[in-house]
Each structure stands twice: as structure tokens, then as C-alpha cells.
PDB file of C-alpha atoms in Angstrom:
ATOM      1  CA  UNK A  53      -2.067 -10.438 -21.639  1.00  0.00           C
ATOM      2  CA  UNK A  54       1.102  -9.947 -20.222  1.00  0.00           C
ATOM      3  CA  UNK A  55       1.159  -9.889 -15.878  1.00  0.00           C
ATOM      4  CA  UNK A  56       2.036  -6.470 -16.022  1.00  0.00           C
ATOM      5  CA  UNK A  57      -0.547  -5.311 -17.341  1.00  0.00           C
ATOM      6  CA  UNK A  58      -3.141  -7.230 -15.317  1.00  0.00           C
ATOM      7  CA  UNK A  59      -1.372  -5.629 -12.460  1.00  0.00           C
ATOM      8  CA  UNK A  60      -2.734  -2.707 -13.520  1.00  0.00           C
ATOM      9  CA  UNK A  61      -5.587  -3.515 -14.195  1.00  0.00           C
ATOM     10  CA  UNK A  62      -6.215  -4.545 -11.127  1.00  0.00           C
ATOM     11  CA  UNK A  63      -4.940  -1.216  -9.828  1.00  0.00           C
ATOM     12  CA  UNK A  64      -7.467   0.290 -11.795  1.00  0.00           C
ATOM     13  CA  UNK A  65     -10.391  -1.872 -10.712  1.00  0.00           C
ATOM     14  CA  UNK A  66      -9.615  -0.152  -6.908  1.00  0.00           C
ATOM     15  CA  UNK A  67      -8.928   3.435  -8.329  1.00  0.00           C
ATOM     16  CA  UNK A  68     -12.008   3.054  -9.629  1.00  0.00           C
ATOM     17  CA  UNK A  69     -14.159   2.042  -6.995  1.00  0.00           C
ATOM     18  CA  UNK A  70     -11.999   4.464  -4.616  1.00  0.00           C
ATOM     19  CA  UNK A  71     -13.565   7.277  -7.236  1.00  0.00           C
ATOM     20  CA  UNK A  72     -16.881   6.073  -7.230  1.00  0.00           C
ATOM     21  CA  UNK A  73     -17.155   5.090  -3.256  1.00  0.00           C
ATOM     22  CA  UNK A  74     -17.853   8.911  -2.383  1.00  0.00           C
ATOM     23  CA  UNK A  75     -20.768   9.356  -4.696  1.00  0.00           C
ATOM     24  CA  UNK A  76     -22.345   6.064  -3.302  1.00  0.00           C
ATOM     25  CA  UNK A  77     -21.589   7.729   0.490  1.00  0.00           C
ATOM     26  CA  UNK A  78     -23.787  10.444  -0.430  1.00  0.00           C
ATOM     27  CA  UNK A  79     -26.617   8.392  -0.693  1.00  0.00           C
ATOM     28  CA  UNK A  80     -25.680   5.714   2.343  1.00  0.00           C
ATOM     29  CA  UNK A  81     -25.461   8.151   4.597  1.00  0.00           C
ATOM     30  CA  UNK A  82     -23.517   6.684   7.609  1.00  0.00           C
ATOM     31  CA  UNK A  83     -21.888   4.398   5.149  1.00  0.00           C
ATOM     32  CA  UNK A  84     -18.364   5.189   6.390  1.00  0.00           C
ATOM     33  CA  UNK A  85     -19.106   4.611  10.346  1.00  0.00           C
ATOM     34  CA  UNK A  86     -19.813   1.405   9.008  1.00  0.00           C
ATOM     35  CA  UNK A  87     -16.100   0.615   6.729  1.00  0.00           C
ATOM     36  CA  UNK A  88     -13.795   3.446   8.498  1.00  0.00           C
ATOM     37  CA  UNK A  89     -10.758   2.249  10.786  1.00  0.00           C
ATOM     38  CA  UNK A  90     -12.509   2.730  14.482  1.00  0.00           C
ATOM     39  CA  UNK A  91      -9.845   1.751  16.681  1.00  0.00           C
ATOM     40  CA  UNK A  92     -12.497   0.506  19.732  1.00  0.00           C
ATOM     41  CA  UNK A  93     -14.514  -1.828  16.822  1.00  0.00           C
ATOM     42  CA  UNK A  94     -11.579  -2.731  14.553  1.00  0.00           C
ATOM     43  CA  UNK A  95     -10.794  -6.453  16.112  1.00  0.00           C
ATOM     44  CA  UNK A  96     -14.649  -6.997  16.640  1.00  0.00           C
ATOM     45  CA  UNK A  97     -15.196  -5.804  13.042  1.00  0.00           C
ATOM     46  CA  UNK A  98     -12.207  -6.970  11.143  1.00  0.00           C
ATOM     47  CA  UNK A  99     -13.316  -5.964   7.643  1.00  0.00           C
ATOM     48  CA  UNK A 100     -12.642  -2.633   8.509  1.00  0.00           C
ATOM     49  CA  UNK A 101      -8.673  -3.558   8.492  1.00  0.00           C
ATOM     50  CA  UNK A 102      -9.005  -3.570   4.435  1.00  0.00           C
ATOM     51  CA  UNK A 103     -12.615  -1.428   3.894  1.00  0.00           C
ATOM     52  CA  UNK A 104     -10.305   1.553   5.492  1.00  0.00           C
ATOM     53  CA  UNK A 105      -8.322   2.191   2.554  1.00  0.00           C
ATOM     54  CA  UNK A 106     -10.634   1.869  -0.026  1.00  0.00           C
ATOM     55  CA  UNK A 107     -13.351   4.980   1.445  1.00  0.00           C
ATOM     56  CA  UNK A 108     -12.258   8.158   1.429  1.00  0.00           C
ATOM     57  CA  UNK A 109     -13.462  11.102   3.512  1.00  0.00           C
ATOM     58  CA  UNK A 110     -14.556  12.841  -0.031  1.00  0.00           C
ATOM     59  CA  UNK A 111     -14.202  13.117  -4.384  1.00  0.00           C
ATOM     60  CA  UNK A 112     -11.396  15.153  -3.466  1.00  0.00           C
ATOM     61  CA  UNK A 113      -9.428  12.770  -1.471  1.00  0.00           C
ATOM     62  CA  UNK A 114     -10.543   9.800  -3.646  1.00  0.00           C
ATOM     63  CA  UNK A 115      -8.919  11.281  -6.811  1.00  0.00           C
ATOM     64  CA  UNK A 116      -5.690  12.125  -5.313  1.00  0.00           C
ATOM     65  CA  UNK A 117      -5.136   8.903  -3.712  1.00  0.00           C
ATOM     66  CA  UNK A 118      -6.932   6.779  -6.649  1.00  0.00           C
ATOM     67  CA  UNK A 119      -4.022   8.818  -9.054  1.00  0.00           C
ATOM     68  CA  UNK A 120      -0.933   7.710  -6.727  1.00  0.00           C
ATOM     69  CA  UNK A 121      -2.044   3.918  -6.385  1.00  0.00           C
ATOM     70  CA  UNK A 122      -1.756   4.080 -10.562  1.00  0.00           C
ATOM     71  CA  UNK A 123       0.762   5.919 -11.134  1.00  0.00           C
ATOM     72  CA  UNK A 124       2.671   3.845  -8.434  1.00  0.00           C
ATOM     73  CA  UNK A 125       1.605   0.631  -9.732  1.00  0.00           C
ATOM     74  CA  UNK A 126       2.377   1.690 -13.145  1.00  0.00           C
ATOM     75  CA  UNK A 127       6.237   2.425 -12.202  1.00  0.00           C
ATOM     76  CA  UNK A 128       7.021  -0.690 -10.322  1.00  0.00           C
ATOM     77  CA  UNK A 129       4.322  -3.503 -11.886  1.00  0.00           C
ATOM     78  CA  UNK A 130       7.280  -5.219 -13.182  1.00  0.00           C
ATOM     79  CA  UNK A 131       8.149  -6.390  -9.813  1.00  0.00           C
ATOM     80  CA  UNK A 132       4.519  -8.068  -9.382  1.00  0.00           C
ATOM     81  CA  UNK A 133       2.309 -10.718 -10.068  1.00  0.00           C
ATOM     82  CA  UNK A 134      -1.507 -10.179 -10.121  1.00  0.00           C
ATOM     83  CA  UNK A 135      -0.911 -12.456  -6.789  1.00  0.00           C
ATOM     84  CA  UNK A 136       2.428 -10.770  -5.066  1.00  0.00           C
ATOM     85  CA  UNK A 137       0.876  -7.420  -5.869  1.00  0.00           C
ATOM     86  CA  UNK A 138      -1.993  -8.188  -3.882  1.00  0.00           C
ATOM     87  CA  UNK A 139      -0.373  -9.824  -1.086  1.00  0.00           C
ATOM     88  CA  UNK A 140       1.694  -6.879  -0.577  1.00  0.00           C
ATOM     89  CA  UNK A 141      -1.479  -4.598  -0.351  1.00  0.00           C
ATOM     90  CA  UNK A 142      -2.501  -7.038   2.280  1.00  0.00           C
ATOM     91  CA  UNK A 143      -0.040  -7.038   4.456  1.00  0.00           C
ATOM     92  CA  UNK A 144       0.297  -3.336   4.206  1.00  0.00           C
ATOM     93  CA  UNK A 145      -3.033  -2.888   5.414  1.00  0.00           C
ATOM     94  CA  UNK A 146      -2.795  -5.263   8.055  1.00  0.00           C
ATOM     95  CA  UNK A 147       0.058  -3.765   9.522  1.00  0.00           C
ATOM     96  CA  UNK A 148      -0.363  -0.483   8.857  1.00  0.00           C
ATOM     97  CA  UNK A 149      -3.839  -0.779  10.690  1.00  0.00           C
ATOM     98  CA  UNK A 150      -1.841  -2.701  13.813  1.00  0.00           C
ATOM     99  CA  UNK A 151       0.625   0.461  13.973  1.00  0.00           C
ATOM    100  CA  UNK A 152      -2.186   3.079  13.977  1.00  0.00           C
ATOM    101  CA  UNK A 153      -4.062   1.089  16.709  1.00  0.00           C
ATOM    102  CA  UNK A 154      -0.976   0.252  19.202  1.00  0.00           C
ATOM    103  CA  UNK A 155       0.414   3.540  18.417  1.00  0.00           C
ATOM    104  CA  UNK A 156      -3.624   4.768  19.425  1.00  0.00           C
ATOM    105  CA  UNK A 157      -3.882   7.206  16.801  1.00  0.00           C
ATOM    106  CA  UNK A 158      -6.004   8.547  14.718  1.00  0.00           C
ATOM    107  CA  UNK A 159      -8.876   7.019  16.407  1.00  0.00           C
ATOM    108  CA  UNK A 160     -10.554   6.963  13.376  1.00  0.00           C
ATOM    109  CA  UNK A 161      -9.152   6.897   9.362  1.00  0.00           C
ATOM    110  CA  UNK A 162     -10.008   6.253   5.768  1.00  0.00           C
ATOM    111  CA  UNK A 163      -7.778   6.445   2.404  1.00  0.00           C
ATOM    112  CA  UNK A 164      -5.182   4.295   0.449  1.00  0.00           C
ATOM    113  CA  UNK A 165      -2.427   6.793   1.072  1.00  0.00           C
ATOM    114  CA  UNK A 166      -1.266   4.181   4.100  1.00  0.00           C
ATOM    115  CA  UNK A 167      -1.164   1.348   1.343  1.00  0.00           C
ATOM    116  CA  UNK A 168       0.524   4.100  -1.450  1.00  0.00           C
ATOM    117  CA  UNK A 169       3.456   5.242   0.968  1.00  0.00           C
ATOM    118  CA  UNK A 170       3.446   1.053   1.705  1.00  0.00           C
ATOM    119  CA  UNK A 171       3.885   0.096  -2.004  1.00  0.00           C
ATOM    120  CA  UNK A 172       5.710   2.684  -2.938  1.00  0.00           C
ATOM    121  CA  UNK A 173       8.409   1.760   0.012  1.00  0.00           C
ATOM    122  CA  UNK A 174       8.308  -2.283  -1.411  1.00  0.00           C
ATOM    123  CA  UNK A 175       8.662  -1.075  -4.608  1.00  0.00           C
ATOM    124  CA  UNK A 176      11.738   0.939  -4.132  1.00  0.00           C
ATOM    125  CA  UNK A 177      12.951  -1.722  -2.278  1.00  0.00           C
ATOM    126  CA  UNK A 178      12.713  -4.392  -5.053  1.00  0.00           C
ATOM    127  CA  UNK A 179      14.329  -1.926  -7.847  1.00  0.00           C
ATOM    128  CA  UNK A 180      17.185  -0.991  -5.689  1.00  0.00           C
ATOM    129  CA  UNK A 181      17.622  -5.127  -4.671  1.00  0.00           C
ATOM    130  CA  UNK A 182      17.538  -5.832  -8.525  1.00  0.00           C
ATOM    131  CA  UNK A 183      20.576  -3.747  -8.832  1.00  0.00           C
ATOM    132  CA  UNK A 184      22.203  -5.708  -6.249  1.00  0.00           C
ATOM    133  CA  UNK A 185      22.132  -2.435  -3.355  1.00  0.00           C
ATOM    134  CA  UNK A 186      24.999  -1.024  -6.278  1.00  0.00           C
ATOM    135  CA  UNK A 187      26.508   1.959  -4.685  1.00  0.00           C
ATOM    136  CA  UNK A 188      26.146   3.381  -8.651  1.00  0.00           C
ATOM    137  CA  UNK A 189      22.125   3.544  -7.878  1.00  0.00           C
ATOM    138  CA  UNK A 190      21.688   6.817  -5.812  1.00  0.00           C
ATOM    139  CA  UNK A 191      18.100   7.108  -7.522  1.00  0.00           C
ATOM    140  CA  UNK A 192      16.552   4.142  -4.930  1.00  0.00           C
ATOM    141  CA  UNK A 193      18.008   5.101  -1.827  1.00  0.00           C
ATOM    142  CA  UNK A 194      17.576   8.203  -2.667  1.00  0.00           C
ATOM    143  CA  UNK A 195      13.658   8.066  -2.975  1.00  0.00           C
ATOM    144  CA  UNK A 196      13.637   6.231   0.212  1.00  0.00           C
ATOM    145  CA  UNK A 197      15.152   8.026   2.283  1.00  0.00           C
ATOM    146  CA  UNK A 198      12.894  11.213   0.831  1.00  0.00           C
ATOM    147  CA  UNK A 199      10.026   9.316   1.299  1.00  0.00           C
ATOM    148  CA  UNK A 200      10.748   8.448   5.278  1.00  0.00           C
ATOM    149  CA  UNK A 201      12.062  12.425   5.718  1.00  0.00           C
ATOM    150  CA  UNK A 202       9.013  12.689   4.127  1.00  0.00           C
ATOM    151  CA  UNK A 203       6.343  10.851   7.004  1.00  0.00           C
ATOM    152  CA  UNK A 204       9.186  12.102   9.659  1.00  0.00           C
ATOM    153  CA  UNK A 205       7.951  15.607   9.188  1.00  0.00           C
ATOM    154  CA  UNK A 206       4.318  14.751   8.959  1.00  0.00           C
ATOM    155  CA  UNK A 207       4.906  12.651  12.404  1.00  0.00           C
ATOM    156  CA  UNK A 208       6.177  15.978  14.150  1.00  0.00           C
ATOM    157  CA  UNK A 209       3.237  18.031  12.333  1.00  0.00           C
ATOM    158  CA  UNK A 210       5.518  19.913  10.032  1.00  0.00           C
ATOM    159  CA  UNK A 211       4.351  19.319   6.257  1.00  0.00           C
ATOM    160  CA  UNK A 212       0.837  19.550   5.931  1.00  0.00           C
ATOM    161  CA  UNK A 213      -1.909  18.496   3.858  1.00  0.00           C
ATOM    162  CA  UNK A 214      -4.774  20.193   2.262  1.00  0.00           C
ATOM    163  CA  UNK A 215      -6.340  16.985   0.841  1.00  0.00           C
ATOM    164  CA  UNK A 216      -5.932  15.735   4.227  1.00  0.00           C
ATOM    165  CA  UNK A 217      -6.862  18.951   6.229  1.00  0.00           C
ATOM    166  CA  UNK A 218     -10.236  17.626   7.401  1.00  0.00           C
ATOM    167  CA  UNK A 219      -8.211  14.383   8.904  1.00  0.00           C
ATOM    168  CA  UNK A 220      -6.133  16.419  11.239  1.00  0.00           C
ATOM    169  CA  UNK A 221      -2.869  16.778  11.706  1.00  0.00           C
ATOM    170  CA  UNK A 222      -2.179  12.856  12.656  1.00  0.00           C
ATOM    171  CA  UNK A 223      -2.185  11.326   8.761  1.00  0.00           C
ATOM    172  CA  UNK A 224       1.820  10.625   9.508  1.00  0.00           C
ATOM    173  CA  UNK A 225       0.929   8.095  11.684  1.00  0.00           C
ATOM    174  CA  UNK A 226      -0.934   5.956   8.804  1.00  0.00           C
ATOM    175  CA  UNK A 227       1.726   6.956   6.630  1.00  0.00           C
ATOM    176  CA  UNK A 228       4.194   5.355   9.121  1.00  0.00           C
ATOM    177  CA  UNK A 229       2.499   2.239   9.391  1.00  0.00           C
ATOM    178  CA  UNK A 230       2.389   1.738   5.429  1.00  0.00           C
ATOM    179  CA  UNK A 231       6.033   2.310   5.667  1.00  0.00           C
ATOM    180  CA  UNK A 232       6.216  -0.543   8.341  1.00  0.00           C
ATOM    181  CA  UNK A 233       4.072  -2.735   5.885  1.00  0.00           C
ATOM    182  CA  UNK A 234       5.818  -1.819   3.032  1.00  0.00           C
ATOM    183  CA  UNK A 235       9.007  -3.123   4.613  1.00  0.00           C
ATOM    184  CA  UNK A 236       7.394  -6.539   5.930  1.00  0.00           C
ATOM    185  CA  UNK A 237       5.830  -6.968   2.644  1.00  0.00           C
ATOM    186  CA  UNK A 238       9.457  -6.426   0.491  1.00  0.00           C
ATOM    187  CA  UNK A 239      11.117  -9.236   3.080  1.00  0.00           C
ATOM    188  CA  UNK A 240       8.585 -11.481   2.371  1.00  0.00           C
ATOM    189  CA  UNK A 241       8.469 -10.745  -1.394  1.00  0.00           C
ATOM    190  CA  UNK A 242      12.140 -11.456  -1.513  1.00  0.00           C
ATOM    191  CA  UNK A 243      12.131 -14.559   0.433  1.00  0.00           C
ATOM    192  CA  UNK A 244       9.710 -16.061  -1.985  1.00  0.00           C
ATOM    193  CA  UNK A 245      11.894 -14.876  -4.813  1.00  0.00           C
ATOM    194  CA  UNK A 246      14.947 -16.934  -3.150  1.00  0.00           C
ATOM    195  CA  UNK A 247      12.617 -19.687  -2.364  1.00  0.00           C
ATOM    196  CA  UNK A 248      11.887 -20.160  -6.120  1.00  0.00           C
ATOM    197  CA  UNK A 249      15.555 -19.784  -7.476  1.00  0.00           C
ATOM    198  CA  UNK A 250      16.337 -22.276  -4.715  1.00  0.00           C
ATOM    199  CA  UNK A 251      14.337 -25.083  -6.179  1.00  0.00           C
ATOM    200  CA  UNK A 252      16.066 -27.361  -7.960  1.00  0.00           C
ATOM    201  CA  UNK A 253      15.649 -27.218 -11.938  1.00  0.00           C
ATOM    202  CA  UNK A 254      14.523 -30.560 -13.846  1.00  0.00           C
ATOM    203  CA  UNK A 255      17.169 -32.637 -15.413  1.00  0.00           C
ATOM    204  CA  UNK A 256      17.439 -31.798 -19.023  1.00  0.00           C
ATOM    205  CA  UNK A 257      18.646 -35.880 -19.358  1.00  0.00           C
ATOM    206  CA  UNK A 258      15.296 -36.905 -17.809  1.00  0.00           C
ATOM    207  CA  UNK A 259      12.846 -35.278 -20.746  1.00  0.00           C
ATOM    208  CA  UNK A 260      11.822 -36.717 -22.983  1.00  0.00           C
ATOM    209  CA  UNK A 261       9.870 -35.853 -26.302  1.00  0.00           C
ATOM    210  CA  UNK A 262       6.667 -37.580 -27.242  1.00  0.00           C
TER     211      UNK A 262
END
């Protein structure tokens, strides 16, 4: 199986409990007090830095958001491993729950749409650096600089979201911290790229056959 396509897979395995999360909510009852983003229990509860984007506030939400993490991973799986795929959502959700809690708001958030806006941002990132940052590759910069217009608008509460209606009008503010994330996790991603081309190949002289 190529690693591609055990990227998304594994894409797939979170969709998929994403979808089927709000259903199981139904019958928990305060289920999502327990595995929301609280910013007052966060540090005392620190599961909640990666149970936050996987609950949703409903079905509704859940769909959207499970259809952008595949469709997302789908575009750019190239650029992962099963392993640098989920590091990236890792440090996306760590820093994009560190932005919403020293920026001090929401109070309170669910949904992968910080870690989408986050992997979409690495992603871009990656396609445009495998092209060498050509000036001939609009398409990259382009997206990214569409995709931070994008959160800047949502920041000063002037594109909306239906999906996200019952969140209030703060959702920028995770958006801004998967952008963060998604910029942390592309450095790092390309240092260990550089850190493997660096090491020295073995000395075709030195192998022998058996």
C-alpha cells in the first residue's frame, strides 16, 4: 500500500469518527463539557488540546469539516508520511489551542476547521517549496494569500458562517491559530526534509553482495 494512500486512510479514520461523534453526543449528554476547548480547564485537562477538534457542536458541522480534512488530505498527501502527516496535525492543534487561549477567545470551541485552515496552510507551503518559491507558480501564493484574506475578514467579523452561526462570530480566531500551526508545522517539516538529504549516502565501494 503505497504511503499516500494510508495517509488517507488515516484521514478517513478521523472523518469518520468526526461524523459519528454527534450521534454518540446525543446519548452522552454533557459529553462535550467534558472534550470541548474550556480555556479555564484546558492546562488542568490537557486532552482537551486534541479532543477539541475532533467534536463538533452538531451532524451539520461534523460533515462539513469531516469533507475539508479529506478533500485536503487528498490534494496534498503526497507531501506526507502516515508519521509527518500526523505530526503536523499535532502541532496544529497545540498551537492553535495556545493562540485561542493567550489571545482569550472563544472561551470555549470544538471542530477541525482550526487543524483544516492549519493543513491546508503546510500544505500550500510544501507545493509552492517543491517548485523552488518559482515566480512561474502564482497558483500557491496565490491560495495563500486567499486563505489569510480569508481568516483576516473573519477576525474583523466580516464573512460569516452559517455552519458556524451557533459558535459566534469569534471562529477567526481558531482559524488564525491553525494558520500559526500550519506555519510552525511546514518549518519543521522542511527542516526534517534537509536533515535527511544532509546525511551522508553509503559508499557504493563499501557493499558488498552476498
Amino acid at each position: 500500500m503505497s504511503e499516500r494512500l494510508q495517509v488517507i486512510i488515516c484521514a478517513l479514520v478521523i472523518a469518520m469518527t468526526a461524523l459519528w461523534l454527534p450521534y454518540y453526543q446525543l446519548e452522552a449528554g454533557s459529553l462535550l463539557n467534558q472534550y470541548d476547548y474550556a480555556r479555564s480547564e484546558v492546562w488542568q485537562q490537557p486532552w482537551r488540546i486534541l479532543t477539541a477538534h475532533v467534536f463538533h457542536l452538531d451532524a451539520t458541522h461534523a460533515i462539513y469539516n469531516a469533507v475539508g480534512l479529506l478533500i485536503v488530505t487528498a490534494l496534498f498527501a503526497q507531501h506526507f508520511t502516515v508519521r509527518t502527516w500526523f505530526n503536523a496535525l499535532a502541532i496544529i492543534a497545540l498551537v492553535c489551542v495556545i493562540t485561542v487561549w493567550l489571545i482569550g477567545l472563544p472561551e470555549r470551541f470544538v471542530g477541525l476547521s482550526g487543524l483544516i485552515h492549519g493543513l491546508l496552510l503546510t500544505s500550500l507551503l510544501l507545493e509552492w517549496s517543491k517548485q523552488g518559491y518559482a515566480k512561474t507558480d502564482w497558483l500557491s501564493p496565490l491560495a495563500i494569500g486567499l486563505l489569510c484574506f480569508k481568516v483576516l475578514l473573519e477576525m474583523l467579523n466580516l464573512m460569516h458562517s452559517s455552519v458556524l452561526l451557533s459558535a459566534g462570530d469569534e471562529f477567526g480566531y481558531i482559524h488564525l491559530g491553525g494558520l500559526l500551526g500550519g506555519i510552525v508545522a511546514w518549518r519543521l517539516h522542511r527542516k526534517r526534509l534537509a536533515s535527511i538529504a544532509a546525511q551522508p549516502k553509503p559508499d557504493a565501494s563499501t557493499t558488498h553482495n552476498d
